Coordinates of C-alpha atoms in Angstrom, one line a residue:
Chain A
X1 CA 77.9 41.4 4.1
X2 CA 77.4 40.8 8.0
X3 CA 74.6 40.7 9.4
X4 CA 73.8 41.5 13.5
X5 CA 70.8 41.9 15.6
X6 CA 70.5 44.2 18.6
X7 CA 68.7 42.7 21.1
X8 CA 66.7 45.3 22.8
X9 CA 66.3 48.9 22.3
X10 CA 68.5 49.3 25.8
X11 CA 71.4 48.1 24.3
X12 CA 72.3 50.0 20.6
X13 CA 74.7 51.6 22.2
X14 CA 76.7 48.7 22.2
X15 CA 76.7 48.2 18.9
X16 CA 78.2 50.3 16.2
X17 CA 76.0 51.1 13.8
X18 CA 78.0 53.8 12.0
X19 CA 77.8 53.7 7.6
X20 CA 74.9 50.3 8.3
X21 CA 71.9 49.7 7.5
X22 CA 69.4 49.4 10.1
X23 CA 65.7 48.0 10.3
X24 CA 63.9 48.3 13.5
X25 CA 61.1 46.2 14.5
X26 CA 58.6 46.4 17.6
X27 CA 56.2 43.9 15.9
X28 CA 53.9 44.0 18.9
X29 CA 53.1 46.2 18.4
X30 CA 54.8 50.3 17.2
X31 CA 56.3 49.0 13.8
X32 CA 53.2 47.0 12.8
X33 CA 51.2 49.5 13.5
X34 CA 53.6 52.6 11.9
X35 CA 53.2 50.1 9.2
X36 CA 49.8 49.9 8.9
X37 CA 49.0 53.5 9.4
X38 CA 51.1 54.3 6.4
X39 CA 49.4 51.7 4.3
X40 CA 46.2 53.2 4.9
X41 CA 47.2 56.7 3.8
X42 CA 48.8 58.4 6.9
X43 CA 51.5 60.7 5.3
X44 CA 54.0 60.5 8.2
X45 CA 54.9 59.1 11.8
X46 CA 57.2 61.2 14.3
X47 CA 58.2 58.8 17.0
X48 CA 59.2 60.7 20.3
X49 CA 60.8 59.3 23.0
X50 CA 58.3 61.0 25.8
X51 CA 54.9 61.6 26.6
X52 CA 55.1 65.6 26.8
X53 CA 57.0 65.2 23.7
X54 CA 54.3 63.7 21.9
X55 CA 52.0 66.3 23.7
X56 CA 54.0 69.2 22.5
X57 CA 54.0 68.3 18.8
X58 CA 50.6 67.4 18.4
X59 CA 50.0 70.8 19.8
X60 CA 52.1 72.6 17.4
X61 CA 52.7 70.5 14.4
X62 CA 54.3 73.9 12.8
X63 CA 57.5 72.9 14.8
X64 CA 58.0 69.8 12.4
X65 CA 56.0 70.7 9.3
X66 CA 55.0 74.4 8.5
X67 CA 52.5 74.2 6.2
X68 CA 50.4 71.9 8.4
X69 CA 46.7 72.9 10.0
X70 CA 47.0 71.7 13.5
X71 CA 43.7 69.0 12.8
X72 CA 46.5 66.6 11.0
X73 CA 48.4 65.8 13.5
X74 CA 47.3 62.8 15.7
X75 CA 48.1 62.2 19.1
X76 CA 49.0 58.3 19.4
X77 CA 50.9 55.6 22.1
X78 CA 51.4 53.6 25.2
X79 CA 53.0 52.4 28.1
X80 CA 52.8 49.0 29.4
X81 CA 50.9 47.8 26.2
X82 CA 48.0 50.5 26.9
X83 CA 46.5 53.7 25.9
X84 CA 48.3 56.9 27.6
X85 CA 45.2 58.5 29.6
X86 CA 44.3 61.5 27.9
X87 CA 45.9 61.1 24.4
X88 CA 43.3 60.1 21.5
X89 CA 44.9 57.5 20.3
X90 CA 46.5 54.4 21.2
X91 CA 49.3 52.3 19.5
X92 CA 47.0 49.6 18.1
X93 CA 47.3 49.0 14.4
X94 CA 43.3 48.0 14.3
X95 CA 43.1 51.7 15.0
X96 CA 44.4 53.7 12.1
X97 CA 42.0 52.6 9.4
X98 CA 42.1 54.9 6.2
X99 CA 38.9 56.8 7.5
X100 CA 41.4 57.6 10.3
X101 CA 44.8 57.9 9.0
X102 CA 44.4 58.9 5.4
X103 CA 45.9 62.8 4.8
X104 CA 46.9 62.6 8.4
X105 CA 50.3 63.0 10.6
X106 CA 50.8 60.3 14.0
X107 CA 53.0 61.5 16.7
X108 CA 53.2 58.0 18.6
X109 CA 55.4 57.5 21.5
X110 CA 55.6 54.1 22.5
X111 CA 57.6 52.0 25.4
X112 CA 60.0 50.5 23.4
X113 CA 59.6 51.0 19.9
X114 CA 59.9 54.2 20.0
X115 CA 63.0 54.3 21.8
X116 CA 64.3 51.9 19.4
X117 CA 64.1 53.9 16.1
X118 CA 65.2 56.7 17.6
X119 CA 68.4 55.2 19.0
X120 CA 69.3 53.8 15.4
X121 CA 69.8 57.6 13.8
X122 CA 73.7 56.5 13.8
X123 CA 73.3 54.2 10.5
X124 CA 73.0 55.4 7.3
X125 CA 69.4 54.1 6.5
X126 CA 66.6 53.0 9.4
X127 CA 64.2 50.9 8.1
X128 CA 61.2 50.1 9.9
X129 CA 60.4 46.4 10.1
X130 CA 57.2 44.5 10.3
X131 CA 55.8 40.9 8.9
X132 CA 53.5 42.7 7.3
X133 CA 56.3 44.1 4.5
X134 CA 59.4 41.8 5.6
X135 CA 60.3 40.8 2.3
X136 CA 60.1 44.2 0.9
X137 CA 62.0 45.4 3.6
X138 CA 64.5 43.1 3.1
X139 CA 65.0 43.3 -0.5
X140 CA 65.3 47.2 -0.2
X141 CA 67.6 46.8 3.2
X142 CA 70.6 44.7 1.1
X143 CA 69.8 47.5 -1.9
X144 CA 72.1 50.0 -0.2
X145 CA 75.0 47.6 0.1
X146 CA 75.9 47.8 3.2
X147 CA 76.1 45.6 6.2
X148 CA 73.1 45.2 8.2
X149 CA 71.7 46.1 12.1
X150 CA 68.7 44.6 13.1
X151 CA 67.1 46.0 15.9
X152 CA 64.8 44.4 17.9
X153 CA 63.1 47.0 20.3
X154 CA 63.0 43.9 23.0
X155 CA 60.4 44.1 25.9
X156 CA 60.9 45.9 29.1
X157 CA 64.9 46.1 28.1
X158 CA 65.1 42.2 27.6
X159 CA 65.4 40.0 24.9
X160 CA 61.5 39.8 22.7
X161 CA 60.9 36.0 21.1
X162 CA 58.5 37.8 18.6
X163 CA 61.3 41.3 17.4
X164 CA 64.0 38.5 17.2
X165 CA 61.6 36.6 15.1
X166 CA 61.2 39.2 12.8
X167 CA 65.0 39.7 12.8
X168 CA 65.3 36.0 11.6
X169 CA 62.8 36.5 9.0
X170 CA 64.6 39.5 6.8
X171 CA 68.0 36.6 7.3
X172 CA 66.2 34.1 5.6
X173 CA 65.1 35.9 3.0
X174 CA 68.5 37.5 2.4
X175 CA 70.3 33.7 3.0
X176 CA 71.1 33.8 -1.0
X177 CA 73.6 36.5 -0.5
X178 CA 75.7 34.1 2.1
X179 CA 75.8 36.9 4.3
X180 CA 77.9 36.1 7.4
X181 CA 75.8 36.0 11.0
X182 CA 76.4 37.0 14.7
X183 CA 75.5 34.6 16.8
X184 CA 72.3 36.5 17.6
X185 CA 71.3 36.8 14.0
X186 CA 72.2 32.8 13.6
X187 CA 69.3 32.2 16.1
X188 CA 67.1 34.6 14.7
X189 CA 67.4 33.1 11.9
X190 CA 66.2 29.3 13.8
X191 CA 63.4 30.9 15.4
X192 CA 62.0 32.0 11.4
X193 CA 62.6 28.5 10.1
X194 CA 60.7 27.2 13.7
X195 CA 57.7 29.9 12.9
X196 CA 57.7 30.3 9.6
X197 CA 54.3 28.5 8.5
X198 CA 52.6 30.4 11.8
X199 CA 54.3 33.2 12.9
X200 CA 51.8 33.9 15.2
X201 CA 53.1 30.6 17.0
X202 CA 55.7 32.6 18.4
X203 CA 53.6 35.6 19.8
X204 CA 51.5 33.2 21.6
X205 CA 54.7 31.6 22.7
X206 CA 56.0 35.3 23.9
X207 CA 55.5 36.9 27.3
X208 CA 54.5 40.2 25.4
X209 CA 51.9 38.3 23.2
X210 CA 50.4 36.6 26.5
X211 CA 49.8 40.1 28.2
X212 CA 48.4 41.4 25.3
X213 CA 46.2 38.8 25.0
X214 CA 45.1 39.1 28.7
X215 CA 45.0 42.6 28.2
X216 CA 42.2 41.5 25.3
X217 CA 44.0 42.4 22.1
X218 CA 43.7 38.9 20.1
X219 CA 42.7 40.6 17.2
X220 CA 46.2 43.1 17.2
X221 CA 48.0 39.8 17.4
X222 CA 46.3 38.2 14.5
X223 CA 46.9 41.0 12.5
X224 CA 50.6 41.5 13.0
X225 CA 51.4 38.0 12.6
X226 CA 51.0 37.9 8.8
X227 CA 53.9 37.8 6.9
X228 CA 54.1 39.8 3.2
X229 CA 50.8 42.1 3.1
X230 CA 52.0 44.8 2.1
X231 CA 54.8 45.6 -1.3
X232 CA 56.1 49.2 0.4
X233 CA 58.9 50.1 2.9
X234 CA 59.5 52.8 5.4
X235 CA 62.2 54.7 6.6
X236 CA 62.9 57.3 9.1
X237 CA 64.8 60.2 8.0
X238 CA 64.8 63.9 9.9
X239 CA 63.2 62.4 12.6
X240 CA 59.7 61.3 10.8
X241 CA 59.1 58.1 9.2
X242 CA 57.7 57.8 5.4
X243 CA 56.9 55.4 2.9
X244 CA 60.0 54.9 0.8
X245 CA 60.0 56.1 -3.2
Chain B
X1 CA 58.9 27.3 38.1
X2 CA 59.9 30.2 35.9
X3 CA 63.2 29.8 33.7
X4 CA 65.3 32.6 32.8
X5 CA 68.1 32.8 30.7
X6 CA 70.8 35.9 31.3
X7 CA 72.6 36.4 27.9
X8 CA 75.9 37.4 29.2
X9 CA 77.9 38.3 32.1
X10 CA 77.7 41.4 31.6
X11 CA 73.9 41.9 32.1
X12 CA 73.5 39.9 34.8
X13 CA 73.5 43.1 37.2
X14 CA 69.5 43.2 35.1
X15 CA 68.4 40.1 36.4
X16 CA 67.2 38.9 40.5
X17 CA 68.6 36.3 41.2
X18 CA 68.0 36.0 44.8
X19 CA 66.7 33.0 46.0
X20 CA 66.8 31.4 42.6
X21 CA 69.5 28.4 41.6
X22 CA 71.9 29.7 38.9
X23 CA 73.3 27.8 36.6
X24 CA 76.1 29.0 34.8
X25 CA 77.4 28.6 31.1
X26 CA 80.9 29.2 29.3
X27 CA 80.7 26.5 27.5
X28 CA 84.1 27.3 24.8
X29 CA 85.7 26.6 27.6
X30 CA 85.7 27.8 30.8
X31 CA 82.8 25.6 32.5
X32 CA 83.5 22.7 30.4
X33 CA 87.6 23.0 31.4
X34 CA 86.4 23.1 35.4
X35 CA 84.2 19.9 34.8
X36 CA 86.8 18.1 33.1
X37 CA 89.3 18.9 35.7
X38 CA 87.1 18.3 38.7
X39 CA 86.0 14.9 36.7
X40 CA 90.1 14.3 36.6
X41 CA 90.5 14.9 40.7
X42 CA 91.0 18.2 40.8
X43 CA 90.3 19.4 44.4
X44 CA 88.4 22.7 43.8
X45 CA 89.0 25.7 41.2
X46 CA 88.8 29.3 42.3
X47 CA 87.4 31.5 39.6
X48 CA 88.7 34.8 39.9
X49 CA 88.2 37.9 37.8
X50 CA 91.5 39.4 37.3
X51 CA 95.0 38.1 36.7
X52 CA 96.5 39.4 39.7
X53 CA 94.4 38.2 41.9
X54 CA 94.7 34.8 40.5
X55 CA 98.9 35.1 40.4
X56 CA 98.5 36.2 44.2
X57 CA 96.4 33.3 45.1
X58 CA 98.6 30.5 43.1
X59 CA 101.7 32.5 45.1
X60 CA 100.3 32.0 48.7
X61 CA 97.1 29.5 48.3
X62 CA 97.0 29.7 52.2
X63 CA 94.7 32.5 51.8
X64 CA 92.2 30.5 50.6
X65 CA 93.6 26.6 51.6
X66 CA 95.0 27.0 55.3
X67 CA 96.9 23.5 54.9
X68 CA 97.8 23.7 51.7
X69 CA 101.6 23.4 50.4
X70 CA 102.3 25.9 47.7
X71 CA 102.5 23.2 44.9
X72 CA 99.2 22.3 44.9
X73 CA 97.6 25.9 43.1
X74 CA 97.9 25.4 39.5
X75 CA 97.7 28.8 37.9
X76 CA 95.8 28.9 34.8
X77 CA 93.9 31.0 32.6
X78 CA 93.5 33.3 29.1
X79 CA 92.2 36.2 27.4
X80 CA 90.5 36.1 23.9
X81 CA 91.3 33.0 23.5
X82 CA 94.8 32.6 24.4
X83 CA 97.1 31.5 27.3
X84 CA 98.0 34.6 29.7
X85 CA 101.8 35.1 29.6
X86 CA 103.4 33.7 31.8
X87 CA 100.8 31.3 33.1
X88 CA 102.1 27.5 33.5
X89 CA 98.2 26.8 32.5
X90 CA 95.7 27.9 30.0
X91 CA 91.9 27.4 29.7
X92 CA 92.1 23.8 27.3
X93 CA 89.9 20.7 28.9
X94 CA 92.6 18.7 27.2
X95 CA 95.0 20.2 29.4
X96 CA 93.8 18.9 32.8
X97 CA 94.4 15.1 32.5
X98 CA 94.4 13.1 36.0
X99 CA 98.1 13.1 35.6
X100 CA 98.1 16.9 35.6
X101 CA 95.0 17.8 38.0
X102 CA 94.4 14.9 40.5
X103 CA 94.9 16.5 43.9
X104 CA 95.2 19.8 43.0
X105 CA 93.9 22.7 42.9
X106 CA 93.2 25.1 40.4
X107 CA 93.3 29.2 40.4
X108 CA 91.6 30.3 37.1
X109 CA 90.9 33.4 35.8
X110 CA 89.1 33.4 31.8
X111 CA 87.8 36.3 29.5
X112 CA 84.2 35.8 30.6
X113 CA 83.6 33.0 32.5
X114 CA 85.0 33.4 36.0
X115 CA 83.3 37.2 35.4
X116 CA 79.5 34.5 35.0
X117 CA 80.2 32.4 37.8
X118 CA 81.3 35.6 40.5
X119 CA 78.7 37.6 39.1
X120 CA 75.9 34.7 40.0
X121 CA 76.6 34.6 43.8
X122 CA 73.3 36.7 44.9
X123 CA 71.9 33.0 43.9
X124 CA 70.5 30.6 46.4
X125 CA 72.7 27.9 44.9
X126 CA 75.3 28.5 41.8
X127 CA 75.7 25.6 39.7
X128 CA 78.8 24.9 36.8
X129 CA 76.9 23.6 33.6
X130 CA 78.8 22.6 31.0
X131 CA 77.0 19.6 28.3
X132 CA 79.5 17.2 29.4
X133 CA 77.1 16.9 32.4
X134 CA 73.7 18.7 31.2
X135 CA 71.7 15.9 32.5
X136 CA 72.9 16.1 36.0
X137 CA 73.0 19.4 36.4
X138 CA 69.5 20.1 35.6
X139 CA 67.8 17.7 37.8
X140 CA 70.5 18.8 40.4
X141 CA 69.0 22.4 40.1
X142 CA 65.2 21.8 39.7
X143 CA 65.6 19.5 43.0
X144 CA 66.7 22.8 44.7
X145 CA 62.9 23.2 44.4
X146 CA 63.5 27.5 43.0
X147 CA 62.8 29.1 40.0
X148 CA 66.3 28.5 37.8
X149 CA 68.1 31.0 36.4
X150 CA 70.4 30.0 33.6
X151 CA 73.5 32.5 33.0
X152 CA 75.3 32.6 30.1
X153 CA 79.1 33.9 30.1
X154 CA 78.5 35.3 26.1
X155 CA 81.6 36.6 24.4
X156 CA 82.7 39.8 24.0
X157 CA 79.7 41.1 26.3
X158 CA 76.9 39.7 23.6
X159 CA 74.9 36.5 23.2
X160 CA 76.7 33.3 22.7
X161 CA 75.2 30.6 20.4
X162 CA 77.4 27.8 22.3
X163 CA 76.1 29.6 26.0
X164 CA 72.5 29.9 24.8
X165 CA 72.2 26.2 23.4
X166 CA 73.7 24.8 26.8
X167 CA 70.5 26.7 28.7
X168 CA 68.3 25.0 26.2
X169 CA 69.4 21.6 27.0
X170 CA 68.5 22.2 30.8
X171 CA 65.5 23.7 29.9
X172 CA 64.5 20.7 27.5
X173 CA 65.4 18.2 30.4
X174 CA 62.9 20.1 32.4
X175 CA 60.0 20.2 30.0
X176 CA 58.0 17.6 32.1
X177 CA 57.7 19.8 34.8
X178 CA 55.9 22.6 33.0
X179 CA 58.3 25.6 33.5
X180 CA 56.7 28.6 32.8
X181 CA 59.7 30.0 30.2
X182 CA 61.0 33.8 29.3
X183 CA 61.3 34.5 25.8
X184 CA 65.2 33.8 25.7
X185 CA 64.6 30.4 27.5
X186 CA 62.1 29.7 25.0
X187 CA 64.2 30.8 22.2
X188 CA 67.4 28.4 23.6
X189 CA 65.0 25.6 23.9
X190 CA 64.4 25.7 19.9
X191 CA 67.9 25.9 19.5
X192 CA 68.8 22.8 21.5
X193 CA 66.1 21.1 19.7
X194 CA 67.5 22.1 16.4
X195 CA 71.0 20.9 17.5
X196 CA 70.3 18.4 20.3
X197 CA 71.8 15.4 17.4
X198 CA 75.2 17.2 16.9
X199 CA 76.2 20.0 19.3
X200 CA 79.5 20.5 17.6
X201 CA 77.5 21.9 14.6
X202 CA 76.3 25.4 17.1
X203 CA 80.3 25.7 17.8
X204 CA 81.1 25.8 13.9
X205 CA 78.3 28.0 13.7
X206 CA 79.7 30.3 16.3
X207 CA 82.2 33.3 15.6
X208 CA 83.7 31.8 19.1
X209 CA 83.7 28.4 17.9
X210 CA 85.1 30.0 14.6
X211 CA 88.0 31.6 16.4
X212 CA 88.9 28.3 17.9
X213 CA 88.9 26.5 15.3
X214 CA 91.7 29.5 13.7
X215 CA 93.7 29.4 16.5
X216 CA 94.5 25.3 16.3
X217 CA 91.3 24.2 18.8
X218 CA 89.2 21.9 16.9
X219 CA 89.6 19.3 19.7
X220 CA 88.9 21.2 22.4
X221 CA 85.7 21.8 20.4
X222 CA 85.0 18.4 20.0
X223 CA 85.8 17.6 23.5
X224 CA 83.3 20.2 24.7
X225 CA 80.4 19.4 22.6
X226 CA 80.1 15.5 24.3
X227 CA 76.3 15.3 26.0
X228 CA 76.2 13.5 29.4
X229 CA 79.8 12.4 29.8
X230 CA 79.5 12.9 33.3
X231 CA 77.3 12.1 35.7
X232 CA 78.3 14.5 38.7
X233 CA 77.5 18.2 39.3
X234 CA 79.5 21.2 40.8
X235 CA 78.6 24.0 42.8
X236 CA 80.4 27.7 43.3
X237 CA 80.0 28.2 47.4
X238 CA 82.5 30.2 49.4
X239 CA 84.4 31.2 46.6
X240 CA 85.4 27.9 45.5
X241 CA 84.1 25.6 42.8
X242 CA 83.9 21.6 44.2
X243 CA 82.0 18.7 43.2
X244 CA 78.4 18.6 44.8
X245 CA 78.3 15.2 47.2

């Protein structure tokens, strides 16, 4: 089995990702959040790549599911780390609490992460990756025997200390299966034995974590950072993202 | 002073670099052949991109050497790897003895390191790292008094584990003077902190270290992955490569 990480979200195209296995991660903060939102009893996420996008399926959630009363589908995402002016919601996992979330639909289009799953339709499974279920993720990932993408969304088209992270920590727990590494994935894989005791080391260490947290959003940080809270995966399939069954 | 690290040559169009001090990495082998033969009394070594222009320079060096006599252009140079037909000289350190290099010059054209070291010139000042003289090339380029911007050659247009460890161990050099760091110099700094006792060990890890090793050369490996060797540093400036005095 090989293993590769994508950098950023810019650059999938330069990778081949045909009959893989991808997982995407924007831990700070779209996949984390996606992740949480789905713990807490959201039915579904449809990332779109643009703002009107977004607008136009929130107004008419019949285009993606028929049955649906327009009241389900929420309205969610950012740009530059911050709420889009005029949408409802924002892309903060501290957000999408179960009083939220639960028997609900999220459209969320987000800078990077967004832009990321969508650009990994090629493989044959897109996982969505996040501390938070990392080692269910990876178990599940290696369950369709294939070789495996990781694909960090990356910040602002460059390389993201806290995505590559996450990258490092799916390689470490899948070490046992001597899978063979790019050299990307054989770094990711030194930045998760670096953080792996504090993970949220590295988003303090990261030039996304430090806006955020001048931006006031400690508490987003905190809760992304923990590693193995949740026992469930995700995928997206058809262009919507659902737990896995 | 802010440190950036540009993963490969290819991406360096993604990065300022105007009044910054480059340094640039292609560390299996092309920077750590141009130190070795500079360090053996080669004159000066032009880096060009493609192999015609290097043939056309080694066949009529007056173009760039008004006084020079023909025999003095040593044409060298490969691709994947390997010596270009034809070519009296490939891309090996080992090659350029004193016996070989001392008064020469050298024309030299490699798969991605002559395409790092052109692509840098929008810098202030262009630097050739390589670890045989990591020390005294990062306090050459911090006393340039810029931010730095380290550029990595990659392979095959992705990041380079051998590249990527060489910026770390300018960037740890520097760690006294409190450089604000991007997330892919902060990431190379762990790595040269993880290797910074045996070097050689990120070239085995490598797939371009790997590929070395298959093609017969281990010791060009071994040669590359000395620390401090040399105490001198070399700057690209007019389209030539020379020994900073």
């Amino acid at each position: 089995m090989l293993i590769d990480v994508v950098p950023t979200a810019k650059h999938i195209g330069d990778y081949d990702l045909t009959a893989k296995t991808a997982v995407v991660f924007d831990i700070l903060r779209a996949t984390s959040t996606i992740t949480t939102a789905l713990a807490n009893g959201c039915l579904g996420v449809f990332p779109v790549l643009s703002v009107e996008e977004a607008r136009s399926l929130a107004a008419d959630p019949k285009q993606k599911i028929p049955s649906a009363n327009p009241d389900v589908m929420m309205l969610a995402g950012e740009r530059g780390g911050q709420k889009i002016p005029f949408f409802p919601h924002g892309n903060s996992p501290l957000e999408y609490t179960a009083e939220v979330v639960a028997g609900n639909y999220l459209v969320l289009t987000t800078s990077n992460g967004t832009r990321a799953i969508n650009g990994s339709v090629r493989a044959s499974y897109v996982y969505i990756g996040s501390l938070l279920n990392i080692r269910a993720t990876a178990v599940a990932a290696t369950g369709k025997n294939k070789d495996i993408v990781l694909v960090c969304a990356g910040t602002a088209d460059k390389f993201s200390l806290e995505d590559t992270l996450a990258a490092g920590f799916v390689i470490k727990e899948l070490l046992h299966l001597k899978p063979a590494l790019s050299d990307l994935a054989t770094a990711a894989l030194h930045l998760a034995h670096h953080y792996s005791r504090e993970p949220v080391k590295a988003f303090l260490d990261s030039r996304h974590g430090q806006k955020l947290i001048r931006l006031g959003l400690q508490e987003d940080i905190n809760w992304c950072a923990r590693l193995n809270v949740y026992d469930f995966t995700s995928r997206f399939k058809n262009g919507r993202i659902e737990i896995d069954k």
